C-alpha positions as protocol buffer text, in pm:
chain_id: "A"
residue {
  index: 1
  type: MET
  ca { x: 100 y: 932 z: -1478 }
}
residue {
  index: 2
  type: LYS
  ca { x: 172 y: 528 z: -1345 }
}
residue {
  index: 3
  type: ILE
  ca { x: 194 y: 419 z: -996 }
}
residue {
  index: 4
  type: VAL
  ca { x: 369 y: 168 z: -852 }
}
residue {
  index: 5
  type: THR
  ca { x: 327 y: -48 z: -538 }
}
residue {
  index: 6
  type: TRP
  ca { x: 524 y: -328 z: -392 }
}
residue {
  index: 7
  type: ASN
  ca { x: 659 y: -462 z: -36 }
}
residue {
  index: 8
  type: CYS
  ca { x: 1043 y: -529 z: -147 }
}
residue {
  index: 9
  type: ASN
  ca { x: 1045 y: -796 z: 129 }
}
residue {
  index: 10
  type: GLY
  ca { x: 1369 y: -586 z: 219 }
}
residue {
  index: 11
  type: ALA
  ca { x: 1714 y: -527 z: 154 }
}
residue {
  index: 12
  type: PHE
  ca { x: 1544 y: -230 z: -73 }
}
residue {
  index: 13
  type: ARG
  ca { x: 1876 y: -113 z: -158 }
}
residue {
  index: 14
  type: LYS
  ca { x: 1969 y: -399 z: -389 }
}
residue {
  index: 15
  type: LYS
  ca { x: 1624 y: -401 z: -534 }
}
residue {
  index: 16
  type: PHE
  ca { x: 1541 y: -87 z: -643 }
}
residue {
  index: 17
  type: ASP
  ca { x: 1677 y: -79 z: -1015 }
}
residue {
  index: 18
  type: ARG
  ca { x: 1467 y: -441 z: -1075 }
}
residue {
  index: 19
  type: ILE
  ca { x: 1140 y: -244 z: -1000 }
}
residue {
  index: 20
  type: SER
  ca { x: 1300 y: 62 z: -1133 }
}
residue {
  index: 21
  type: GLU
  ca { x: 1263 y: -134 z: -1513 }
}
residue {
  index: 22
  type: LEU
  ca { x: 887 y: -63 z: -1452 }
}
residue {
  index: 23
  type: ASN
  ca { x: 951 y: 272 z: -1473 }
}
residue {
  index: 24
  type: ALA
  ca { x: 726 y: 463 z: -1272 }
}
residue {
  index: 25
  type: ASP
  ca { x: 658 y: 808 z: -1168 }
}
residue {
  index: 26
  type: ILE
  ca { x: 562 y: 678 z: -824 }
}
residue {
  index: 27
  type: TYR
  ca { x: 627 y: 414 z: -594 }
}
residue {
  index: 28
  type: VAL
  ca { x: 489 y: 283 z: -305 }
}
residue {
  index: 29
  type: ILE
  ca { x: 738 y: 65 z: -96 }
}
residue {
  index: 30
  type: GLN
  ca { x: 703 y: -158 z: 199 }
}
residue {
  index: 31
  type: GLU
  ca { x: 977 y: -274 z: 416 }
}
residue {
  index: 32
  type: CYS
  ca { x: 1264 y: -30 z: 253 }
}
residue {
  index: 33
  type: GLU
  ca { x: 1550 y: 122 z: 439 }
}
residue {
  index: 34
  type: ASN
  ca { x: 1514 y: 481 z: 511 }
}
residue {
  index: 35
  type: PRO
  ca { x: 1762 y: 631 z: 233 }
}
residue {
  index: 36
  type: THR
  ca { x: 1937 y: 911 z: 497 }
}
residue {
  index: 37
  type: GLU
  ca { x: 2019 y: 686 z: 692 }
}
residue {
  index: 38
  type: SER
  ca { x: 2186 y: 387 z: 430 }
}
residue {
  index: 39
  type: LYS
  ca { x: 2519 y: 389 z: 321 }
}
residue {
  index: 40
  type: HIS
  ca { x: 2437 y: 230 z: -13 }
}
residue {
  index: 41
  type: LYS
  ca { x: 2536 y: 546 z: -175 }
}
residue {
  index: 42
  type: GLU
  ca { x: 2370 y: 398 z: -519 }
}
residue {
  index: 43
  type: TYR
  ca { x: 1999 y: 387 z: -367 }
}
residue {
  index: 44
  type: GLN
  ca { x: 2043 y: 718 z: -216 }
}
residue {
  index: 45
  type: ASN
  ca { x: 2118 y: 841 z: -529 }
}
residue {
  index: 46
  type: TRP
  ca { x: 1840 y: 685 z: -678 }
}
residue {
  index: 47
  type: ALA
  ca { x: 1627 y: 839 z: -387 }
}
residue {
  index: 48
  type: ASN
  ca { x: 1639 y: 1216 z: -421 }
}
residue {
  index: 49
  type: ASN
  ca { x: 1273 y: 1253 z: -450 }
}
residue {
  index: 50
  type: TYR
  ca { x: 1072 y: 1072 z: -169 }
}
residue {
  index: 51
  type: ILE
  ca { x: 915 y: 1053 z: 229 }
}
residue {
  index: 52
  type: TRP
  ca { x: 980 y: 791 z: 478 }
}
residue {
  index: 53
  type: LYS
  ca { x: 853 y: 653 z: 795 }
}
residue {
  index: 54
  type: GLY
  ca { x: 944 y: 317 z: 1024 }
}
residue {
  index: 55
  type: ASP
  ca { x: 1036 y: 207 z: 1321 }
}
residue {
  index: 56
  type: THR
  ca { x: 1380 y: 178 z: 1237 }
}
residue {
  index: 57
  type: LYS
  ca { x: 1642 y: 253 z: 972 }
}
residue {
  index: 58
  type: ASN
  ca { x: 1617 y: -85 z: 815 }
}
residue {
  index: 59
  type: LYS
  ca { x: 1225 y: -135 z: 712 }
}
residue {
  index: 60
  type: GLY
  ca { x: 995 y: 179 z: 678 }
}
residue {
  index: 61
  type: LEU
  ca { x: 705 y: 267 z: 380 }
}
residue {
  index: 62
  type: ALA
  ca { x: 793 y: 490 z: 142 }
}
residue {
  index: 63
  type: ILE
  ca { x: 685 y: 678 z: -176 }
}
residue {
  index: 64
  type: PHE
  ca { x: 938 y: 711 z: -420 }
}
residue {
  index: 65
  type: ALA
  ca { x: 854 y: 956 z: -694 }
}
residue {
  index: 66
  type: LYS
  ca { x: 1076 y: 1161 z: -1079 }
}
residue {
  index: 67
  type: PRO
  ca { x: 1237 y: 1460 z: -935 }
}
residue {
  index: 68
  type: GLU
  ca { x: 993 y: 1677 z: -1103 }
}
residue {
  index: 69
  type: ILE
  ca { x: 706 y: 1551 z: -924 }
}
residue {
  index: 70
  type: ASN
  ca { x: 608 y: 1751 z: -606 }
}
residue {
  index: 71
  type: LEU
  ca { x: 537 y: 1507 z: -297 }
}
residue {
  index: 72
  type: LYS
  ca { x: 402 y: 1722 z: -10 }
}
residue {
  index: 73
  type: LYS
  ca { x: 367 y: 1495 z: 354 }
}
residue {
  index: 74
  type: LEU
  ca { x: 34 y: 1571 z: 487 }
}
residue {
  index: 75
  type: ASN
  ca { x: 31 y: 1544 z: 871 }
}
residue {
  index: 76
  type: TRP
  ca { x: -281 y: 1312 z: 933 }
}
residue {
  index: 77
  type: SER
  ca { x: -344 y: 1176 z: 1252 }
}
residue {
  index: 78
  type: ASN
  ca { x: -205 y: 876 z: 1351 }
}
residue {
  index: 79
  type: GLU
  ca { x: -415 y: 847 z: 1729 }
}
residue {
  index: 80
  type: PHE
  ca { x: -730 y: 640 z: 1759 }
}
residue {
  index: 81
  type: LYS
  ca { x: -815 y: 754 z: 2132 }
}
residue {
  index: 82
  type: ASP
  ca { x: -481 y: 641 z: 2332 }
}
residue {
  index: 83
  type: HIS
  ca { x: -374 y: 403 z: 2065 }
}
residue {
  index: 84
  type: SER
  ca { x: -96 y: 544 z: 1780 }
}
residue {
  index: 85
  type: VAL
  ca { x: -186 y: 261 z: 1480 }
}
residue {
  index: 86
  type: LYS
  ca { x: 100 y: 211 z: 1206 }
}
residue {
  index: 87
  type: HIS
  ca { x: 186 y: 272 z: 882 }
}
residue {
  index: 88
  type: PHE
  ca { x: 78 y: 507 z: 685 }
}
residue {
  index: 89
  type: LEU
  ca { x: 201 y: 762 z: 516 }
}
residue {
  index: 90
  type: PRO
  ca { x: -21 y: 1037 z: 368 }
}
residue {
  index: 91
  type: CYS
  ca { x: 73 y: 1299 z: 74 }
}
residue {
  index: 92
  type: GLU
  ca { x: 29 y: 1545 z: -206 }
}
residue {
  index: 93
  type: VAL
  ca { x: 71 y: 1500 z: -540 }
}
residue {
  index: 94
  type: ASN
  ca { x: 153 y: 1773 z: -750 }
}
residue {
  index: 95
  type: SER
  ca { x: -93 y: 1977 z: -574 }
}
residue {
  index: 96
  type: GLU
  ca { x: -394 y: 1794 z: -780 }
}
residue {
  index: 97
  type: PHE
  ca { x: -469 y: 1498 z: -530 }
}
residue {
  index: 98
  type: ASN
  ca { x: -387 y: 1347 z: -217 }
}
residue {
  index: 99
  type: LEU
  ca { x: -208 y: 960 z: -189 }
}
residue {
  index: 100
  type: LEU
  ca { x: -235 y: 753 z: 69 }
}
residue {
  index: 101
  type: ALA
  ca { x: 80 y: 482 z: 143 }
}
residue {
  index: 102
  type: VAL
  ca { x: -7 y: 193 z: 344 }
}
residue {
  index: 103
  type: TRP
  ca { x: 142 y: -69 z: 528 }
}
residue {
  index: 104
  type: THR
  ca { x: -40 y: -211 z: 811 }
}
residue {
  index: 105
  type: HIS
  ca { x: 78 y: -418 z: 1107 }
}
residue {
  index: 106
  type: ARG
  ca { x: -41 y: -629 z: 1385 }
}
residue {
  index: 107
  type: ASN
  ca { x: 122 y: -367 z: 1601 }
}
residue {
  index: 108
  type: ASN
  ca { x: 76 y: -470 z: 1944 }
}
residue {
  index: 109
  type: SER
  ca { x: -305 y: -484 z: 1929 }
}
residue {
  index: 110
  type: PRO
  ca { x: -439 y: -866 z: 2036 }
}
residue {
  index: 111
  type: ASN
  ca { x: -802 y: -739 z: 1877 }
}
residue {
  index: 112
  type: PHE
  ca { x: -675 y: -464 z: 1646 }
}
residue {
  index: 113
  type: GLY
  ca { x: -395 y: -582 z: 1397 }
}
residue {
  index: 114
  type: TYR
  ca { x: -370 y: -515 z: 1016 }
}
residue {
  index: 115
  type: MET
  ca { x: -709 y: -420 z: 909 }
}
residue {
  index: 116
  type: GLY
  ca { x: -796 y: -297 z: 1247 }
}
residue {
  index: 117
  type: GLN
  ca { x: -486 y: -54 z: 1234 }
}
residue {
  index: 118
  type: PHE
  ca { x: -662 y: 76 z: 865 }
}
residue {
  index: 119
  type: TRP
  ca { x: -1009 y: 34 z: 1040 }
}
residue {
  index: 120
  type: LYS
  ca { x: -919 y: 309 z: 1305 }
}
residue {
  index: 121
  type: TYR
  ca { x: -720 y: 558 z: 1040 }
}
residue {
  index: 122
  type: LEU
  ca { x: -985 y: 575 z: 833 }
}
residue {
  index: 123
  type: GLN
  ca { x: -1239 y: 658 z: 1165 }
}
residue {
  index: 124
  type: VAL
  ca { x: -1038 y: 927 z: 1263 }
}
residue {
  index: 125
  type: ASN
  ca { x: -964 y: 1139 z: 889 }
}
residue {
  index: 126
  type: ARG
  ca { x: -1245 y: 960 z: 718 }
}
residue {
  index: 127
  type: ASP
  ca { x: -1325 y: 1321 z: 609 }
}
residue {
  index: 128
  type: LYS
  ca { x: -989 y: 1376 z: 454 }
}
residue {
  index: 129
  type: MET
  ca { x: -1004 y: 1040 z: 225 }
}
residue {
  index: 130
  type: LYS
  ca { x: -1128 y: 1258 z: -73 }
}
residue {
  index: 131
  type: ASN
  ca { x: -970 y: 1315 z: -458 }
}
residue {
  index: 132
  type: ILE
  ca { x: -721 y: 1041 z: -299 }
}
residue {
  index: 133
  type: LEU
  ca { x: -538 y: 656 z: -350 }
}
residue {
  index: 134
  type: LEU
  ca { x: -496 y: 437 z: -122 }
}
residue {
  index: 135
  type: ILE
  ca { x: -231 y: 228 z: -174 }
}
residue {
  index: 136
  type: GLY
  ca { x: -6 y: -61 z: -51 }
}
residue {
  index: 137
  type: ASP
  ca { x: 14 y: -353 z: 142 }
}
residue {
  index: 138
  type: PHE
  ca { x: -328 y: -422 z: 359 }
}
residue {
  index: 139
  type: ASN
  ca { x: -241 y: -784 z: 488 }
}
residue {
  index: 140
  type: SER
  ca { x: -589 y: -823 z: 435 }
}
residue {
  index: 141
  type: ASN
  ca { x: -859 y: -1037 z: 264 }
}
residue {
  index: 142
  type: LYS
  ca { x: -1242 y: -1081 z: 327 }
}
residue {
  index: 143
  type: ILE
  ca { x: -1121 y: -1473 z: 344 }
}
residue {
  index: 144
  type: TRP
  ca { x: -1002 y: -1387 z: 713 }
}
residue {
  index: 145
  type: ASP
  ca { x: -1329 y: -1212 z: 796 }
}
residue {
  index: 146
  type: GLU
  ca { x: -1457 y: -1324 z: 1114 }
}
residue {
  index: 147
  type: TRP
  ca { x: -1817 y: -1346 z: 1226 }
}
residue {
  index: 148
  type: ASP
  ca { x: -1837 y: -1125 z: 1566 }
}
residue {
  index: 149
  type: ARG
  ca { x: -1623 y: -815 z: 1459 }
}
residue {
  index: 150
  type: TRP
  ca { x: -1716 y: -528 z: 1301 }
}
residue {
  index: 151
  type: TRP
  ca { x: -1481 y: -418 z: 1110 }
}
residue {
  index: 152
  type: ASN
  ca { x: -1374 y: -708 z: 906 }
}
residue {
  index: 153
  type: HIS
  ca { x: -1266 y: -669 z: 570 }
}
residue {
  index: 154
  type: SER
  ca { x: -1491 y: -703 z: 452 }
}
residue {
  index: 155
  type: ASP
  ca { x: -1676 y: -395 z: 699 }
}
residue {
  index: 156
  type: VAL
  ca { x: -1390 y: -173 z: 527 }
}
residue {
  index: 157
  type: VAL
  ca { x: -1436 y: -240 z: 199 }
}
residue {
  index: 158
  type: ASN
  ca { x: -1828 y: -89 z: 232 }
}
residue {
  index: 159
  type: GLU
  ca { x: -1731 y: 187 z: 502 }
}
residue {
  index: 160
  type: LEU
  ca { x: -1449 y: 276 z: 183 }
}
residue {
  index: 161
  type: LYS
  ca { x: -1751 y: 238 z: -72 }
}
residue {
  index: 162
  type: GLU
  ca { x: -1997 y: 485 z: 136 }
}
residue {
  index: 163
  type: ILE
  ca { x: -1704 y: 757 z: 43 }
}
residue {
  index: 164
  type: GLY
  ca { x: -1682 y: 683 z: -261 }
}
residue {
  index: 165
  type: ILE
  ca { x: -1312 y: 492 z: -272 }
}
residue {
  index: 166
  type: GLU
  ca { x: -1259 y: 139 z: -428 }
}
residue {
  index: 167
  type: SER
  ca { x: -1042 y: -118 z: -493 }
}
residue {
  index: 168
  type: PHE
  ca { x: -953 y: -116 z: -854 }
}
residue {
  index: 169
  type: TYR
  ca { x: -851 y: -486 z: -931 }
}
residue {
  index: 170
  type: HIS
  ca { x: -1184 y: -572 z: -842 }
}
residue {
  index: 171
  type: LYS
  ca { x: -1355 y: -301 z: -1106 }
}
residue {
  index: 172
  type: VAL
  ca { x: -1153 y: -416 z: -1346 }
}
residue {
  index: 173
  type: THR
  ca { x: -1157 y: -807 z: -1360 }
}
residue {
  index: 174
  type: GLY
  ca { x: -1474 y: -776 z: -1183 }
}
residue {
  index: 175
  type: GLU
  ca { x: -1385 y: -1064 z: -887 }
}
residue {
  index: 176
  type: GLN
  ca { x: -1536 y: -1033 z: -611 }
}
residue {
  index: 177
  type: GLN
  ca { x: -1340 y: -969 z: -277 }
}
residue {
  index: 178
  type: GLY
  ca { x: -1209 y: -1245 z: -134 }
}
residue {
  index: 179
  type: LYS
  ca { x: -1235 y: -1452 z: -514 }
}
residue {
  index: 180
  type: GLU
  ca { x: -889 y: -1285 z: -636 }
}
residue {
  index: 181
  type: SER
  ca { x: -725 y: -1491 z: -903 }
}
residue {
  index: 182
  type: LYS
  ca { x: -417 y: -1285 z: -915 }
}
residue {
  index: 183
  type: PRO
  ca { x: -219 y: -1365 z: -568 }
}
residue {
  index: 184
  type: THR
  ca { x: 26 y: -1041 z: -493 }
}
residue {
  index: 185
  type: LEU
  ca { x: 149 y: -1251 z: -181 }
}
residue {
  index: 186
  type: TYR
  ca { x: 263 y: -1633 z: -151 }
}
residue {
  index: 187
  type: PHE
  ca { x: 375 y: -1623 z: 104 }
}
residue {
  index: 188
  type: GLN
  ca { x: 773 y: -1779 z: 271 }
}
residue {
  index: 189
  type: ARG
  ca { x: 777 y: -1749 z: -134 }
}
residue {
  index: 190
  type: LYS
  ca { x: 593 y: -2096 z: -161 }
}
residue {
  index: 191
  type: LEU
  ca { x: 369 y: -2058 z: -499 }
}
residue {
  index: 192
  type: GLU
  ca { x: 126 y: -2349 z: -306 }
}
residue {
  index: 193
  type: ARG
  ca { x: 10 y: -2052 z: -41 }
}
residue {
  index: 194
  type: PRO
  ca { x: -92 y: -1819 z: -294 }
}
residue {
  index: 195
  type: TYR
  ca { x: -301 y: -1404 z: -129 }
}
residue {
  index: 196
  type: HIS
  ca { x: -437 y: -1147 z: -234 }
}
residue {
  index: 197
  type: ILE
  ca { x: -360 y: -858 z: 34 }
}
residue {
  index: 198
  type: ASP
  ca { x: -209 y: -553 z: -128 }
}
residue {
  index: 199
  type: TYR
  ca { x: -442 y: -337 z: -322 }
}
residue {
  index: 200
  type: VAL
  ca { x: -519 y: 15 z: -492 }
}
residue {
  index: 201
  type: PHE
  ca { x: -834 y: 154 z: -332 }
}
residue {
  index: 202
  type: GLY
  ca { x: -926 y: 505 z: -572 }
}
residue {
  index: 203
  type: SER
  ca { x: -1207 y: 733 z: -544 }
}
residue {
  index: 204
  type: THR
  ca { x: -1420 y: 795 z: -826 }
}
residue {
  index: 205
  type: GLU
  ca { x: -1245 y: 1075 z: -934 }
}
residue {
  index: 206
  type: PHE
  ca { x: -946 y: 845 z: -1111 }
}
residue {
  index: 207
  type: GLU
  ca { x: -1165 y: 577 z: -1225 }
}
residue {
  index: 208
  type: SER
  ca { x: -1233 y: 698 z: -1571 }
}
residue {
  index: 209
  type: THR
  ca { x: -827 y: 838 z: -1538 }
}
residue {
  index: 210
  type: LEU
  ca { x: -739 y: 434 z: -1516 }
}
residue {
  index: 211
  type: THR
  ca { x: -597 y: 325 z: -1832 }
}
residue {
  index: 212
  type: ASN
  ca { x: -429 y: 19 z: -1675 }
}
residue {
  index: 213
  type: LEU
  ca { x: -373 y: -226 z: -1365 }
}
residue {
  index: 214
  type: GLU
  ca { x: -171 y: -565 z: -1349 }
}
residue {
  index: 215
  type: VAL
  ca { x: -59 y: -779 z: -1055 }
}
residue {
  index: 216
  type: GLY
  ca { x: 357 y: -901 z: -1157 }
}
residue {
  index: 217
  type: THR
  ca { x: 420 y: -1280 z: -1142 }
}
residue {
  index: 218
  type: ALA
  ca { x: 559 y: -1497 z: -938 }
}
residue {
  index: 219
  type: GLU
  ca { x: 811 y: -1612 z: -1271 }
}
residue {
  index: 220
  type: ASN
  ca { x: 870 y: -1235 z: -1298 }
}
residue {
  index: 221
  type: TRP
  ca { x: 944 y: -1108 z: -880 }
}
residue {
  index: 222
  type: LEU
  ca { x: 936 y: -1418 z: -722 }
}
residue {
  index: 223
  type: SER
  ca { x: 1328 y: -1468 z: -692 }
}
residue {
  index: 224
  type: VAL
  ca { x: 1353 y: -1073 z: -507 }
}
residue {
  index: 225
  type: SER
  ca { x: 1083 y: -1056 z: -344 }
}
residue {
  index: 226
  type: ASP
  ca { x: 758 y: -1292 z: -161 }
}
residue {
  index: 227
  type: HIS
  ca { x: 526 y: -976 z: -299 }
}
residue {
  index: 228
  type: MET
  ca { x: 405 y: -910 z: -606 }
}
residue {
  index: 229
  type: PRO
  ca { x: 410 y: -534 z: -758 }
}
residue {
  index: 230
  type: ILE
  ca { x: 79 y: -350 z: -855 }
}
residue {
  index: 231
  type: ILE
  ca { x: 85 y: -129 z: -1150 }
}
residue {
  index: 232
  type: THR
  ca { x: -119 y: 144 z: -1260 }
}
residue {
  index: 233
  type: GLU
  ca { x: -153 y: 368 z: -1469 }
}
residue {
  index: 234
  type: TYR
  ca { x: -336 y: 700 z: -1543 }
}
residue {
  index: 235
  type: GLU
  ca { x: -438 y: 923 z: -1749 }
}
residue {
  index: 236
  type: LYS
  ca { x: -432 y: 1341 z: -1701 }
}
residue {
  index: 237
  type: LYS
  ca { x: -796 y: 1463 z: -1653 }
}
């Protein structure tokens, strides 16, 4: 099974054919339109098996799959105390494993933006994080850790490791968090501003089945998005 995550940087209706060249079984796409409310017929026809969520019809988070794959949306909580976090989209794939699509936001939170949003989501749903892939744009990296925070990027990575979930990029490359050699974002599409903020985390069940991991290159993708796709492939047990 091939799974791709990509922040398309908007206007996915004009770009879905490009990512389709990767021939993935599942695409986790950030900043895409809601196909149901799109007037683009080709996009609607392409998106014949998906789940989506977002604040506006023009920009949300989606999981698209080939027709033969069963996606079952899961009703996990987005509420941490009195705060609703975003955006997280959990589903069950073929009744075999769970997939959590991620696109973190600042969400008008002065203290818990981006990775802080995921930290809150993790506290509420930690017991469900089993046999799972966590995939998407986390808008986070160890380089932005702050000394007086308890939910830094590094803290969240460590908390995930405690429950058997790790970043496959770092497992495959052997690189340390914050020392990534392959960027997933070129801020404002500038080559001189590279960052690694997109991730594929997975539980131990997937480590032995992961057969390939690639990060797209600026040469191939910068013309259509500031983010590079991450491509992963898994063999069946």
